[in-house]
Amino acid sequence: KAVQKELEQLQQKQAEQEEELPWNMVLVNSSHPMTEGYVPELTEVADGYSVDSRIAEPLNNMLKAAEADGMNIIICSAYRSVEKQEQVFNSSVQDRLNTGMNYWEAYSDTAMSVALPGTSEHGLGLALDLISNQYSELDEKQAETKEAKWLEENCYKYGFILRYPPEKQPRQELSMSLALSVCSQEAA
């Protein structure tokens, strides 16, 4: 019982600390899952793609500036509910099973490139994947496109950061090469 009480106190303390963080500094990953039931207020920014309403205007401003500079950037992923993330994860596992992997291999391989439901930054509505219209894959080559280079040089002006630059791939985490997340305006 003493261990259980101590665990509850630690969880309460962590919850209090998280409540003190500004909305755009929340950490979500496999070690820090989303608050169960969280759904942001969403605004559609492209056909079928929505983001947290608080980032819609800066995102649209960034995309307009990119277009004015001759870039053609496409949103290929934005907000995903936990249920949608579960579908994405399970579909990826199934794709690997279809190649002949056993379940454990398919699950482990999927977990290297697809976030488990409840652990994706996309569930906050503060992360999105952007690609060039000239290259539709979200892989290392995407970083070589002029659009990716433009984003790398300019996204901070609109309050975004390049979340997974190729040289800073997190170990055993997602390997997206052009994922943007909101950052604090003070940091921008």
mmCIF file of C-alpha atoms in Angstrom:
data_model
loop_
_atom_site.group_PDB
_atom_site.id
_atom_site.type_symbol
_atom_site.label_atom_id
_atom_site.label_comp_id
_atom_site.label_asym_id
_atom_site.label_seq_id
_atom_site.Cartn_x
_atom_site.Cartn_y
_atom_site.Cartn_z
ATOM 1 C CA LYS A 1 0.000 0.000 0.000
ATOM 2 C CA ALA A 2 2.855 2.376 0.737
ATOM 3 C CA VAL A 3 4.244 1.891 -2.773
ATOM 4 C CA GLN A 4 0.796 2.443 -4.294
ATOM 5 C CA LYS A 5 0.341 5.648 -2.268
ATOM 6 C CA GLU A 6 3.780 6.895 -3.316
ATOM 7 C CA LEU A 7 2.980 6.132 -6.960
ATOM 8 C CA GLU A 8 -0.296 8.043 -6.714
ATOM 9 C CA GLN A 9 1.523 11.025 -5.173
ATOM 10 C CA LEU A 10 4.098 11.001 -7.984
ATOM 11 C CA GLN A 11 1.344 10.822 -10.611
ATOM 12 C CA GLN A 12 -0.461 13.731 -8.950
ATOM 13 C CA LYS A 13 2.739 15.784 -8.850
ATOM 14 C CA GLN A 14 3.407 15.040 -12.537
ATOM 15 C CA ALA A 15 -0.165 16.030 -13.439
ATOM 16 C CA GLU A 16 0.227 19.337 -11.561
ATOM 17 C CA GLN A 17 3.503 20.086 -13.347
ATOM 18 C CA GLU A 18 1.936 19.310 -16.728
ATOM 19 C CA GLU A 19 -0.954 21.668 -15.963
ATOM 20 C CA GLU A 20 1.565 24.475 -15.506
ATOM 21 C CA LEU A 21 3.008 24.038 -19.012
ATOM 22 C CA PRO A 22 1.770 26.319 -21.778
ATOM 23 C CA TRP A 23 -0.459 24.579 -24.341
ATOM 24 C CA ASN A 24 2.275 24.649 -26.990
ATOM 25 C CA MET A 25 4.915 22.988 -24.812
ATOM 26 C CA VAL A 26 3.140 19.700 -24.052
ATOM 27 C CA LEU A 27 5.273 16.610 -24.579
ATOM 28 C CA VAL A 28 3.641 13.555 -26.125
ATOM 29 C CA ASN A 29 5.603 10.436 -26.984
ATOM 30 C CA SER A 30 5.897 6.805 -25.928
ATOM 31 C CA SER A 31 7.131 7.862 -22.474
ATOM 32 C CA HIS A 32 4.553 10.645 -22.058
ATOM 33 C CA PRO A 33 1.188 9.578 -23.516
ATOM 34 C CA MET A 34 -1.624 12.035 -24.133
ATOM 35 C CA THR A 35 -4.227 12.705 -21.468
ATOM 36 C CA GLU A 36 -6.951 10.146 -22.067
ATOM 37 C CA GLY A 37 -9.938 11.651 -23.855
ATOM 38 C CA TYR A 38 -8.136 14.814 -24.973
ATOM 39 C CA VAL A 39 -9.508 16.293 -28.200
ATOM 40 C CA PRO A 40 -8.358 19.766 -29.285
ATOM 41 C CA GLU A 41 -10.609 22.416 -30.777
ATOM 42 C CA LEU A 42 -9.981 21.861 -34.478
ATOM 43 C CA THR A 43 -9.925 24.043 -37.585
ATOM 44 C CA GLU A 44 -9.791 22.581 -41.085
ATOM 45 C CA VAL A 45 -6.753 23.988 -42.930
ATOM 46 C CA ALA A 46 -6.926 21.874 -46.088
ATOM 47 C CA ASP A 47 -9.418 19.415 -47.512
ATOM 48 C CA GLY A 48 -9.610 16.640 -44.923
ATOM 49 C CA TYR A 49 -6.846 18.039 -42.683
ATOM 50 C CA SER A 50 -7.443 19.811 -39.388
ATOM 51 C CA VAL A 51 -5.174 21.246 -36.701
ATOM 52 C CA ASP A 52 -5.580 22.745 -33.251
ATOM 53 C CA SER A 53 -7.413 26.026 -33.908
ATOM 54 C CA ARG A 54 -4.656 27.995 -32.192
ATOM 55 C CA ILE A 55 -2.161 27.125 -34.943
ATOM 56 C CA ALA A 56 -4.423 27.450 -37.999
ATOM 57 C CA GLU A 57 -3.614 31.114 -38.696
ATOM 58 C CA PRO A 58 0.186 30.827 -38.349
ATOM 59 C CA LEU A 59 0.123 27.662 -40.465
ATOM 60 C CA ASN A 60 -1.911 29.326 -43.208
ATOM 61 C CA ASN A 61 0.402 32.357 -43.104
ATOM 62 C CA MET A 62 3.449 30.097 -43.467
ATOM 63 C CA LEU A 63 1.943 28.170 -46.377
ATOM 64 C CA LYS A 64 0.981 31.431 -48.143
ATOM 65 C CA ALA A 65 4.510 32.784 -47.685
ATOM 66 C CA ALA A 66 5.941 29.547 -49.058
ATOM 67 C CA GLU A 67 3.644 29.743 -52.063
ATOM 68 C CA ALA A 68 4.643 33.377 -52.645
ATOM 69 C CA ASP A 69 8.267 32.163 -52.727
ATOM 70 C CA GLY A 70 7.416 29.569 -55.384
ATOM 71 C CA MET A 71 7.066 26.580 -53.068
ATOM 72 C CA ASN A 72 4.292 24.026 -53.441
ATOM 73 C CA ILE A 73 3.856 22.411 -50.047
ATOM 74 C CA ILE A 74 1.209 19.779 -49.416
ATOM 75 C CA ILE A 75 -0.145 18.674 -46.048
ATOM 76 C CA CYS A 76 -0.076 14.873 -45.978
ATOM 77 C CA SER A 77 -0.984 14.415 -42.311
ATOM 78 C CA ALA A 78 -2.329 16.603 -39.525
ATOM 79 C CA TYR A 79 -4.607 15.911 -36.533
ATOM 80 C CA ARG A 80 -5.307 12.233 -35.942
ATOM 81 C CA SER A 81 -7.660 10.957 -33.269
ATOM 82 C CA VAL A 82 -6.489 8.100 -31.072
ATOM 83 C CA GLU A 83 -8.888 5.862 -33.001
ATOM 84 C CA LYS A 84 -7.395 6.931 -36.342
ATOM 85 C CA GLN A 85 -3.872 6.413 -34.964
ATOM 86 C CA GLU A 86 -4.924 2.921 -33.917
ATOM 87 C CA GLN A 87 -6.125 2.245 -37.486
ATOM 88 C CA VAL A 88 -2.848 3.550 -38.925
ATOM 89 C CA PHE A 89 -0.812 1.432 -36.522
ATOM 90 C CA ASN A 90 -2.838 -1.736 -37.090
ATOM 91 C CA SER A 91 -2.798 -1.261 -40.858
ATOM 92 C CA SER A 92 0.975 -0.926 -40.769
ATOM 93 C CA VAL A 93 1.251 -4.109 -38.692
ATOM 94 C CA GLN A 94 -0.981 -5.908 -41.190
ATOM 95 C CA ASP A 95 1.116 -4.682 -44.137
ATOM 96 C CA ARG A 96 4.172 -6.214 -42.491
ATOM 97 C CA LEU A 97 2.351 -9.455 -41.702
ATOM 98 C CA ASN A 98 1.468 -9.658 -45.387
ATOM 99 C CA THR A 99 5.188 -9.634 -46.242
ATOM 100 C CA GLY A 100 5.736 -12.753 -44.155
ATOM 101 C CA MET A 101 6.814 -11.290 -40.815
ATOM 102 C CA ASN A 102 5.457 -12.949 -37.695
ATOM 103 C CA TYR A 103 3.235 -10.825 -35.437
ATOM 104 C CA TRP A 104 5.989 -9.811 -33.011
ATOM 105 C CA GLU A 105 8.332 -8.781 -35.870
ATOM 106 C CA ALA A 106 5.528 -6.844 -37.584
ATOM 107 C CA TYR A 107 4.520 -5.098 -34.343
ATOM 108 C CA SER A 108 8.121 -4.225 -33.408
ATOM 109 C CA ASP A 109 8.960 -2.975 -36.892
ATOM 110 C CA THR A 110 5.785 -0.876 -37.013
ATOM 111 C CA ALA A 111 6.536 0.636 -33.601
ATOM 112 C CA MET A 112 9.842 1.926 -35.024
ATOM 113 C CA SER A 113 8.051 4.172 -37.532
ATOM 114 C CA VAL A 114 4.444 4.588 -36.366
ATOM 115 C CA ALA A 115 3.474 5.938 -32.951
ATOM 116 C CA LEU A 116 1.324 3.799 -30.701
ATOM 117 C CA PRO A 117 -2.192 5.191 -30.226
ATOM 118 C CA GLY A 118 -2.178 7.933 -27.592
ATOM 119 C CA THR A 119 1.533 8.659 -28.058
ATOM 120 C CA SER A 120 1.470 10.619 -31.325
ATOM 121 C CA GLU A 121 1.944 14.383 -31.404
ATOM 122 C CA HIS A 122 -0.659 14.394 -34.161
ATOM 123 C CA GLY A 123 -3.282 13.679 -31.486
ATOM 124 C CA LEU A 124 -2.677 17.132 -30.031
ATOM 125 C CA GLY A 125 -3.408 18.800 -33.358
ATOM 126 C CA LEU A 126 -0.065 20.589 -33.057
ATOM 127 C CA ALA A 127 1.967 18.456 -35.469
ATOM 128 C CA LEU A 128 1.686 17.945 -39.188
ATOM 129 C CA ASP A 129 3.600 16.304 -41.985
ATOM 130 C CA LEU A 130 4.339 18.416 -45.032
ATOM 131 C CA ILE A 131 5.717 17.314 -48.383
ATOM 132 C CA SER A 132 6.718 18.793 -51.702
ATOM 133 C CA ASN A 133 4.290 18.295 -54.569
ATOM 134 C CA GLN A 134 7.362 17.140 -56.539
ATOM 135 C CA TYR A 135 8.124 14.225 -54.203
ATOM 136 C CA SER A 136 5.334 12.485 -52.340
ATOM 137 C CA GLU A 137 7.249 10.164 -49.998
ATOM 138 C CA LEU A 138 7.823 11.143 -46.381
ATOM 139 C CA ASP A 139 11.381 9.851 -46.143
ATOM 140 C CA GLU A 140 14.980 11.098 -46.076
ATOM 141 C CA LYS A 141 14.803 12.263 -49.713
ATOM 142 C CA GLN A 142 11.978 14.639 -48.821
ATOM 143 C CA ALA A 143 14.543 16.708 -46.902
ATOM 144 C CA GLU A 144 16.361 17.361 -50.201
ATOM 145 C CA THR A 145 13.394 19.124 -51.842
ATOM 146 C CA LYS A 146 13.337 22.899 -52.197
ATOM 147 C CA GLU A 147 10.132 22.969 -50.128
ATOM 148 C CA ALA A 148 11.779 21.133 -47.247
ATOM 149 C CA LYS A 149 14.736 23.479 -47.370
ATOM 150 C CA TRP A 150 12.386 26.476 -47.372
ATOM 151 C CA LEU A 151 10.548 25.090 -44.341
ATOM 152 C CA GLU A 152 13.799 24.392 -42.515
ATOM 153 C CA GLU A 153 14.895 28.001 -43.055
ATOM 154 C CA ASN A 154 11.547 29.683 -42.396
ATOM 155 C CA CYS A 155 9.193 27.615 -40.213
ATOM 156 C CA TYR A 156 10.418 29.198 -36.980
ATOM 157 C CA LYS A 157 9.135 32.591 -38.178
ATOM 158 C CA TYR A 158 5.612 31.214 -37.843
ATOM 159 C CA GLY A 159 6.088 29.427 -34.519
ATOM 160 C CA PHE A 160 6.963 25.975 -35.856
ATOM 161 C CA ILE A 161 9.973 23.728 -35.506
ATOM 162 C CA LEU A 162 11.251 20.946 -37.705
ATOM 163 C CA ARG A 163 10.556 18.068 -35.351
ATOM 164 C CA TYR A 164 12.612 15.256 -36.848
ATOM 165 C CA PRO A 165 15.471 16.641 -38.941
ATOM 166 C CA PRO A 166 17.511 13.806 -40.488
ATOM 167 C CA GLU A 167 20.600 14.510 -38.357
ATOM 168 C CA LYS A 168 18.551 14.383 -35.131
ATOM 169 C CA GLN A 169 16.475 11.245 -35.625
ATOM 170 C CA PRO A 170 15.374 10.037 -32.209
ATOM 171 C CA ARG A 171 16.526 6.547 -31.371
ATOM 172 C CA GLN A 172 13.674 4.054 -31.595
ATOM 173 C CA GLU A 173 11.213 6.813 -32.352
ATOM 174 C CA LEU A 174 9.462 7.976 -35.478
ATOM 175 C CA SER A 175 11.607 8.521 -38.528
ATOM 176 C CA MET A 176 9.665 11.272 -40.253
ATOM 177 C CA SER A 177 11.937 13.674 -42.020
ATOM 178 C CA LEU A 178 9.617 16.630 -42.386
ATOM 179 C CA ALA A 179 7.283 16.852 -39.443
ATOM 180 C CA LEU A 180 6.543 20.270 -38.012
ATOM 181 C CA SER A 181 5.379 20.969 -34.490
ATOM 182 C CA VAL A 182 4.387 24.163 -32.778
ATOM 183 C CA CYS A 183 6.961 25.784 -30.566
ATOM 184 C CA SER A 184 6.718 28.570 -28.083
ATOM 185 C CA GLN A 185 6.556 31.993 -29.727
ATOM 186 C CA GLU A 186 9.230 33.090 -27.287
ATOM 187 C CA ALA A 187 11.508 30.400 -28.691
ATOM 188 C CA ALA A 188 10.681 31.305 -32.274
#
